[in-house]
PDB file of C-alpha atoms in Angstrom:
ATOM      1  CA  UNK A  30      -4.996  31.330 -55.424  1.00  0.00           C
ATOM      2  CA  UNK A  31      -5.261  27.915 -53.764  1.00  0.00           C
ATOM      3  CA  UNK A  32      -3.382  25.719 -56.256  1.00  0.00           C
ATOM      4  CA  UNK A  33       0.186  24.769 -55.405  1.00  0.00           C
ATOM      5  CA  UNK A  34       2.758  24.477 -58.176  1.00  0.00           C
ATOM      6  CA  UNK A  35       5.864  22.349 -57.854  1.00  0.00           C
ATOM      7  CA  UNK A  36       9.222  24.150 -57.746  1.00  0.00           C
ATOM      8  CA  UNK A  37      11.093  24.306 -61.035  1.00  0.00           C
ATOM      9  CA  UNK A  38      14.277  22.261 -61.044  1.00  0.00           C
ATOM     10  CA  UNK A  39      16.856  24.247 -62.968  1.00  0.00           C
ATOM     11  CA  UNK A  40      18.930  22.187 -65.391  1.00  0.00           C
ATOM     12  CA  UNK A  41      21.753  22.986 -67.773  1.00  0.00           C
ATOM     13  CA  UNK A  42      20.524  24.593 -70.977  1.00  0.00           C
ATOM     14  CA  UNK A  43      17.054  25.349 -69.613  1.00  0.00           C
ATOM     15  CA  UNK A  44      15.509  28.644 -70.689  1.00  0.00           C
ATOM     16  CA  UNK A  45      13.841  29.683 -67.449  1.00  0.00           C
ATOM     17  CA  UNK A  46      11.276  32.017 -69.005  1.00  0.00           C
ATOM     18  CA  UNK A  47      10.013  29.274 -71.334  1.00  0.00           C
ATOM     19  CA  UNK A  48       9.806  26.767 -68.493  1.00  0.00           C
ATOM     20  CA  UNK A  49       7.814  29.172 -66.301  1.00  0.00           C
ATOM     21  CA  UNK A  50       5.467  29.885 -69.224  1.00  0.00           C
ATOM     22  CA  UNK A  51       4.886  26.160 -69.784  1.00  0.00           C
ATOM     23  CA  UNK A  52       4.454  25.428 -66.072  1.00  0.00           C
ATOM     24  CA  UNK A  53       1.856  28.119 -65.404  1.00  0.00           C
ATOM     25  CA  UNK A  54       0.162  27.426 -68.736  1.00  0.00           C
ATOM     26  CA  UNK A  55      -0.087  23.710 -67.968  1.00  0.00           C
ATOM     27  CA  UNK A  56      -1.681  24.509 -64.598  1.00  0.00           C
ATOM     28  CA  UNK A  57      -4.287  26.631 -66.391  1.00  0.00           C
ATOM     29  CA  UNK A  58      -4.844  23.903 -68.969  1.00  0.00           C
ATOM     30  CA  UNK A  59      -5.410  21.113 -66.441  1.00  0.00           C
ATOM     31  CA  UNK A  60      -7.563  23.247 -64.134  1.00  0.00           C
ATOM     32  CA  UNK A  61      -5.229  23.616 -61.169  1.00  0.00           C
ATOM     33  CA  UNK A  62      -5.443  27.337 -61.897  1.00  0.00           C
ATOM     34  CA  UNK A  63      -9.148  27.613 -62.659  1.00  0.00           C
ATOM     35  CA  UNK A  64     -10.873  30.311 -64.743  1.00  0.00           C
ATOM     36  CA  UNK A  65     -11.278  33.498 -62.725  1.00  0.00           C
ATOM     37  CA  UNK A  66      -8.565  32.672 -60.183  1.00  0.00           C
ATOM     38  CA  UNK A  67      -6.429  35.670 -59.273  1.00  0.00           C
ATOM     39  CA  UNK A  68      -2.697  35.309 -59.741  1.00  0.00           C
ATOM     40  CA  UNK A  69      -0.047  37.065 -57.668  1.00  0.00           C
ATOM     41  CA  UNK A  70       3.439  37.008 -59.105  1.00  0.00           C
ATOM     42  CA  UNK A  71       4.974  36.918 -55.625  1.00  0.00           C
ATOM     43  CA  UNK A  72       3.002  33.762 -54.719  1.00  0.00           C
ATOM     44  CA  UNK A  73       3.812  32.033 -58.001  1.00  0.00           C
ATOM     45  CA  UNK A  74       7.492  32.939 -57.709  1.00  0.00           C
ATOM     46  CA  UNK A  75       7.625  31.556 -54.177  1.00  0.00           C
ATOM     47  CA  UNK A  76       5.987  28.279 -55.200  1.00  0.00           C
ATOM     48  CA  UNK A  77       8.234  27.854 -58.237  1.00  0.00           C
ATOM     49  CA  UNK A  78      11.354  28.781 -56.272  1.00  0.00           C
ATOM     50  CA  UNK A  79      12.398  31.589 -58.599  1.00  0.00           C
ATOM     51  CA  UNK A  80      12.400  35.387 -58.772  1.00  0.00           C
ATOM     52  CA  UNK A  81       9.339  37.420 -59.753  1.00  0.00           C
ATOM     53  CA  UNK A  82      10.788  38.674 -63.060  1.00  0.00           C
ATOM     54  CA  UNK A  83      10.367  35.458 -65.128  1.00  0.00           C
ATOM     55  CA  UNK A  84       6.909  34.993 -63.599  1.00  0.00           C
ATOM     56  CA  UNK A  85       5.838  38.467 -64.719  1.00  0.00           C
ATOM     57  CA  UNK A  86       7.214  37.806 -68.199  1.00  0.00           C
ATOM     58  CA  UNK A  87       5.353  34.483 -68.392  1.00  0.00           C
ATOM     59  CA  UNK A  88       2.075  36.097 -67.330  1.00  0.00           C
ATOM     60  CA  UNK A  89       2.475  38.753 -70.029  1.00  0.00           C
ATOM     61  CA  UNK A  90       3.046  36.032 -72.637  1.00  0.00           C
ATOM     62  CA  UNK A  91      -0.016  34.142 -71.408  1.00  0.00           C
ATOM     63  CA  UNK A  92      -2.055  37.338 -71.647  1.00  0.00           C
ATOM     64  CA  UNK A  93      -1.153  37.734 -75.328  1.00  0.00           C
ATOM     65  CA  UNK A  94      -2.851  34.425 -76.090  1.00  0.00           C
ATOM     66  CA  UNK A  95      -5.903  35.045 -73.931  1.00  0.00           C
ATOM     67  CA  UNK A  96      -5.094  32.666 -71.073  1.00  0.00           C
ATOM     68  CA  UNK A  97      -4.605  35.451 -68.535  1.00  0.00           C
ATOM     69  CA  UNK A  98      -6.215  38.863 -68.052  1.00  0.00           C
ATOM     70  CA  UNK A  99      -4.138  41.711 -66.642  1.00  0.00           C
ATOM     71  CA  UNK A 100      -5.599  44.987 -65.391  1.00  0.00           C
ATOM     72  CA  UNK A 101      -2.557  46.975 -64.293  1.00  0.00           C
ATOM     73  CA  UNK A 102      -2.782  47.977 -60.660  1.00  0.00           C
ATOM     74  CA  UNK A 103      -6.002  46.013 -60.156  1.00  0.00           C
ATOM     75  CA  UNK A 104      -5.654  42.302 -60.819  1.00  0.00           C
ATOM     76  CA  UNK A 105      -4.125  39.488 -62.817  1.00  0.00           C
ATOM     77  CA  UNK A 106      -6.351  36.458 -63.229  1.00  0.00           C
ATOM     78  CA  UNK A 107      -6.951  33.359 -65.312  1.00  0.00           C
ATOM     79  CA  UNK A 108      -9.304  34.281 -68.138  1.00  0.00           C
ATOM     80  CA  UNK A 109     -12.746  32.754 -68.509  1.00  0.00           C
ATOM     81  CA  UNK A 110     -13.189  31.384 -72.059  1.00  0.00           C
ATOM     82  CA  UNK A 111     -16.233  32.780 -73.838  1.00  0.00           C
ATOM     83  CA  UNK A 112     -17.711  32.358 -77.310  1.00  0.00           C
ATOM     84  CA  UNK A 113     -15.698  35.244 -78.757  1.00  0.00           C
ATOM     85  CA  UNK A 114     -12.409  33.873 -77.435  1.00  0.00           C
ATOM     86  CA  UNK A 115     -13.237  30.428 -78.829  1.00  0.00           C
ATOM     87  CA  UNK A 116     -14.172  31.963 -82.193  1.00  0.00           C
ATOM     88  CA  UNK A 117     -11.024  34.091 -82.325  1.00  0.00           C
ATOM     89  CA  UNK A 118      -8.836  31.113 -81.407  1.00  0.00           C
ATOM     90  CA  UNK A 119     -10.515  28.883 -83.978  1.00  0.00           C
ATOM     91  CA  UNK A 120     -10.165  31.520 -86.684  1.00  0.00           C
ATOM     92  CA  UNK A 121      -6.492  32.105 -85.839  1.00  0.00           C
ATOM     93  CA  UNK A 122      -5.801  28.366 -85.851  1.00  0.00           C
ATOM     94  CA  UNK A 123      -7.492  27.765 -89.213  1.00  0.00           C
ATOM     95  CA  UNK A 124      -5.784  30.711 -90.919  1.00  0.00           C
ATOM     96  CA  UNK A 125      -2.383  29.985 -89.405  1.00  0.00           C
ATOM     97  CA  UNK A 126      -2.522  26.272 -90.151  1.00  0.00           C
ATOM     98  CA  UNK A 127      -3.694  26.987 -93.697  1.00  0.00           C
ATOM     99  CA  UNK A 128      -0.497  28.936 -94.301  1.00  0.00           C
ATOM    100  CA  UNK A 129       1.605  26.296 -92.539  1.00  0.00           C
ATOM    101  CA  UNK A 130       0.013  23.532 -94.613  1.00  0.00           C
ATOM    102  CA  UNK A 131       0.705  25.411 -97.848  1.00  0.00           C
ATOM    103  CA  UNK A 132       4.379  25.739 -96.933  1.00  0.00           C
ATOM    104  CA  UNK A 133       4.694  22.179 -95.604  1.00  0.00           C
ATOM    105  CA  UNK A 134       3.175  20.587 -98.707  1.00  0.00           C
ATOM    106  CA  UNK A 135       5.760  22.383-100.827  1.00  0.00           C
ATOM    107  CA  UNK A 136       8.743  21.928 -98.501  1.00  0.00           C
ATOM    108  CA  UNK A 137       8.265  18.531 -96.834  1.00  0.00           C
ATOM    109  CA  UNK A 138      10.699  15.739 -97.512  1.00  0.00           C
ATOM    110  CA  UNK A 139       9.252  12.495 -98.829  1.00  0.00           C
ATOM    111  CA  UNK A 140       9.514  11.027 -95.322  1.00  0.00           C
ATOM    112  CA  UNK A 141       7.715  14.008 -93.786  1.00  0.00           C
ATOM    113  CA  UNK A 142       5.010  13.822 -96.441  1.00  0.00           C
ATOM    114  CA  UNK A 143       4.510  10.125 -95.697  1.00  0.00           C
ATOM    115  CA  UNK A 144       4.126  10.928 -91.986  1.00  0.00           C
ATOM    116  CA  UNK A 145       1.593  13.657 -92.764  1.00  0.00           C
ATOM    117  CA  UNK A 146      -0.442  11.234 -94.874  1.00  0.00           C
ATOM    118  CA  UNK A 147      -0.536   8.589 -92.136  1.00  0.00           C
ATOM    119  CA  UNK A 148      -1.787  11.221 -89.703  1.00  0.00           C
ATOM    120  CA  UNK A 149      -4.243  12.561 -92.292  1.00  0.00           C
ATOM    121  CA  UNK A 150      -5.706   9.062 -92.664  1.00  0.00           C
ATOM    122  CA  UNK A 151      -6.275   9.002 -88.897  1.00  0.00           C
ATOM    123  CA  UNK A 152      -8.032  12.372 -89.146  1.00  0.00           C
ATOM    124  CA  UNK A 153     -10.268  11.091 -91.961  1.00  0.00           C
ATOM    125  CA  UNK A 154     -11.221   8.120 -89.785  1.00  0.00           C
ATOM    126  CA  UNK A 155     -12.046  10.406 -86.837  1.00  0.00           C
ATOM    127  CA  UNK A 156     -13.999  12.796 -89.072  1.00  0.00           C
ATOM    128  CA  UNK A 157     -16.440  10.018 -89.911  1.00  0.00           C
ATOM    129  CA  UNK A 158     -17.284   9.464 -86.249  1.00  0.00           C
ATOM    130  CA  UNK A 159     -19.497  11.436 -83.884  1.00  0.00           C
ATOM    131  CA  UNK A 160     -16.581  12.185 -81.579  1.00  0.00           C
ATOM    132  CA  UNK A 161     -15.448  15.815 -81.749  1.00  0.00           C
ATOM    133  CA  UNK A 162     -12.734  15.307 -79.126  1.00  0.00           C
ATOM    134  CA  UNK A 163     -11.122  12.482 -81.105  1.00  0.00           C
ATOM    135  CA  UNK A 164     -11.168  14.614 -84.258  1.00  0.00           C
ATOM    136  CA  UNK A 165      -9.637  17.550 -82.382  1.00  0.00           C
ATOM    137  CA  UNK A 166      -6.878  15.395 -80.875  1.00  0.00           C
ATOM    138  CA  UNK A 167      -5.965  13.744 -84.178  1.00  0.00           C
ATOM    139  CA  UNK A 168      -6.088  17.050 -86.055  1.00  0.00           C
ATOM    140  CA  UNK A 169      -3.786  18.574 -83.447  1.00  0.00           C
ATOM    141  CA  UNK A 170      -1.311  15.708 -83.814  1.00  0.00           C
ATOM    142  CA  UNK A 171      -1.360  16.059 -87.589  1.00  0.00           C
ATOM    143  CA  UNK A 172      -0.749  19.784 -87.539  1.00  0.00           C
ATOM    144  CA  UNK A 173       2.152  19.478 -85.142  1.00  0.00           C
ATOM    145  CA  UNK A 174       3.757  17.361 -87.871  1.00  0.00           C
ATOM    146  CA  UNK A 175       2.665  19.862 -90.541  1.00  0.00           C
ATOM    147  CA  UNK A 176       4.249  22.753 -88.664  1.00  0.00           C
ATOM    148  CA  UNK A 177       7.457  20.791 -88.184  1.00  0.00           C
ATOM    149  CA  UNK A 178       7.523  19.941 -91.904  1.00  0.00           C
ATOM    150  CA  UNK A 179       7.504  23.623 -92.865  1.00  0.00           C
ATOM    151  CA  UNK A 180      11.110  23.827 -91.686  1.00  0.00           C
ATOM    152  CA  UNK A 181      10.317  27.443 -90.806  1.00  0.00           C
ATOM    153  CA  UNK A 182      11.581  28.419 -87.363  1.00  0.00           C
ATOM    154  CA  UNK A 183       9.091  31.297 -87.055  1.00  0.00           C
ATOM    155  CA  UNK A 184       6.077  29.068 -87.780  1.00  0.00           C
ATOM    156  CA  UNK A 185       7.384  26.471 -85.347  1.00  0.00           C
ATOM    157  CA  UNK A 186       7.991  29.106 -82.673  1.00  0.00           C
ATOM    158  CA  UNK A 187       4.550  30.683 -83.026  1.00  0.00           C
ATOM    159  CA  UNK A 188       2.656  27.405 -82.786  1.00  0.00           C
ATOM    160  CA  UNK A 189       4.806  26.399 -79.823  1.00  0.00           C
ATOM    161  CA  UNK A 190       3.849  29.640 -78.097  1.00  0.00           C
ATOM    162  CA  UNK A 191       0.164  29.363 -79.004  1.00  0.00           C
ATOM    163  CA  UNK A 192      -0.304  25.636 -78.331  1.00  0.00           C
ATOM    164  CA  UNK A 193      -1.510  26.072 -74.741  1.00  0.00           C
ATOM    165  CA  UNK A 194      -4.095  28.658 -75.749  1.00  0.00           C
ATOM    166  CA  UNK A 195      -5.347  26.539 -78.638  1.00  0.00           C
ATOM    167  CA  UNK A 196      -5.805  23.501 -76.397  1.00  0.00           C
ATOM    168  CA  UNK A 197      -7.551  25.445 -73.622  1.00  0.00           C
ATOM    169  CA  UNK A 198      -9.676  27.825 -75.697  1.00  0.00           C
ATOM    170  CA  UNK A 199     -10.900  25.186 -78.145  1.00  0.00           C
ATOM    171  CA  UNK A 200     -11.915  22.716 -75.452  1.00  0.00           C
ATOM    172  CA  UNK A 201     -15.448  21.683 -76.348  1.00  0.00           C
ATOM    173  CA  UNK A 202     -14.785  22.531 -80.012  1.00  0.00           C
ATOM    174  CA  UNK A 203     -17.546  21.531 -82.424  1.00  0.00           C
ATOM    175  CA  UNK A 204     -16.680  20.770 -86.083  1.00  0.00           C
ATOM    176  CA  UNK A 205     -17.957  23.326 -88.605  1.00  0.00           C
ATOM    177  CA  UNK A 206     -19.407  20.495 -90.705  1.00  0.00           C
ATOM    178  CA  UNK A 207     -21.920  18.625 -88.566  1.00  0.00           C
ATOM    179  CA  UNK A 208     -22.532  15.641 -90.866  1.00  0.00           C
ATOM    180  CA  UNK A 209     -19.845  12.936 -90.355  1.00  0.00           C
ATOM    181  CA  UNK A 210     -20.228  11.640 -93.925  1.00  0.00           C
ATOM    182  CA  UNK A 211     -19.778  15.082 -95.486  1.00  0.00           C
ATOM    183  CA  UNK A 212     -16.963  15.879 -93.067  1.00  0.00           C
ATOM    184  CA  UNK A 213     -15.056  12.669 -93.827  1.00  0.00           C
ATOM    185  CA  UNK A 214     -15.455  13.261 -97.569  1.00  0.00           C
ATOM    186  CA  UNK A 215     -13.920  16.737 -97.305  1.00  0.00           C
ATOM    187  CA  UNK A 216     -11.065  15.520 -95.112  1.00  0.00           C
ATOM    188  CA  UNK A 217     -10.409  12.825 -97.728  1.00  0.00           C
ATOM    189  CA  UNK A 218     -10.130  15.540-100.372  1.00  0.00           C
ATOM    190  CA  UNK A 219      -7.694  17.366 -98.093  1.00  0.00           C
ATOM    191  CA  UNK A 220      -5.630  14.221 -97.635  1.00  0.00           C
ATOM    192  CA  UNK A 221      -5.510  13.679-101.407  1.00  0.00           C
ATOM    193  CA  UNK A 222      -4.438  17.286-102.033  1.00  0.00           C
ATOM    194  CA  UNK A 223      -1.566  16.807 -99.585  1.00  0.00           C
ATOM    195  CA  UNK A 224      -0.592  13.546-101.305  1.00  0.00           C
ATOM    196  CA  UNK A 225      -0.238  15.230-104.701  1.00  0.00           C
ATOM    197  CA  UNK A 226       1.475  18.283-103.146  1.00  0.00           C
ATOM    198  CA  UNK A 227      -1.273  20.648-104.286  1.00  0.00           C
ATOM    199  CA  UNK A 228      -0.569  23.450-101.804  1.00  0.00           C
ATOM    200  CA  UNK A 229      -3.276  25.829-103.040  1.00  0.00           C
ATOM    201  CA  UNK A 230      -6.023  23.218-102.852  1.00  0.00           C
ATOM    202  CA  UNK A 231      -4.856  21.888 -99.480  1.00  0.00           C
ATOM    203  CA  UNK A 232      -4.987  25.365 -97.962  1.00  0.00           C
ATOM    204  CA  UNK A 233      -8.395  26.091 -99.510  1.00  0.00           C
ATOM    205  CA  UNK A 234      -9.889  22.835 -98.237  1.00  0.00           C
ATOM    206  CA  UNK A 235      -8.531  23.301 -94.730  1.00  0.00           C
ATOM    207  CA  UNK A 236     -10.029  26.769 -94.434  1.00  0.00           C
ATOM    208  CA  UNK A 237     -13.323  25.553 -95.894  1.00  0.00           C
ATOM    209  CA  UNK A 238     -13.445  22.760 -93.316  1.00  0.00           C
ATOM    210  CA  UNK A 239     -13.202  25.391 -90.581  1.00  0.00           C
ATOM    211  CA  UNK A 240     -15.612  27.887 -92.112  1.00  0.00           C
ATOM    212  CA  UNK A 241     -13.066  30.604 -92.875  1.00  0.00           C
ATOM    213  CA  UNK A 242     -13.155  30.599 -96.688  1.00  0.00           C
TER     214      UNK A 242
END
């Protein structure tokens, strides 16, 4: 492991385990800890200026979302994304966000609904362009707001935990619908379903857009 991580500065109210998880996860996401790199908890703990226990816990959490591979007694290393991992992550994201959208459409305040619609308009605009990265970024921003609008602490906690894996594993994501015109039309239907608080239709359209009907 050649990357060097900055020491964690402990502050009042900080949950150390969460901070270690975010710090190591961010290093995987930005490539400082590259795919295939072996990770030693003692080295990471020394760099971060903490004990090995929160590092081990963070690595176990990262393993659950496919960012790290652990073979007990043999190695711990940054995973190498493959087609199956990308498919599994995409399927999880579509199914999870379908449920979150259903709940958000029903539970959102008028102000939250207005925010979701502004972000949905930005997604519609991106869907009509040949720029998959822009569509991914705007969709991600929208669904952060959707998850928040559910008001459900479990949904919010799960997406917070999974966010790093979604960003890393779906890098290079390609929309299920290849035609920008068709794609934009379906995202417009999704936006309209959200506007009229049609939770069933919004969930159905989202899953259809991601090929998990």
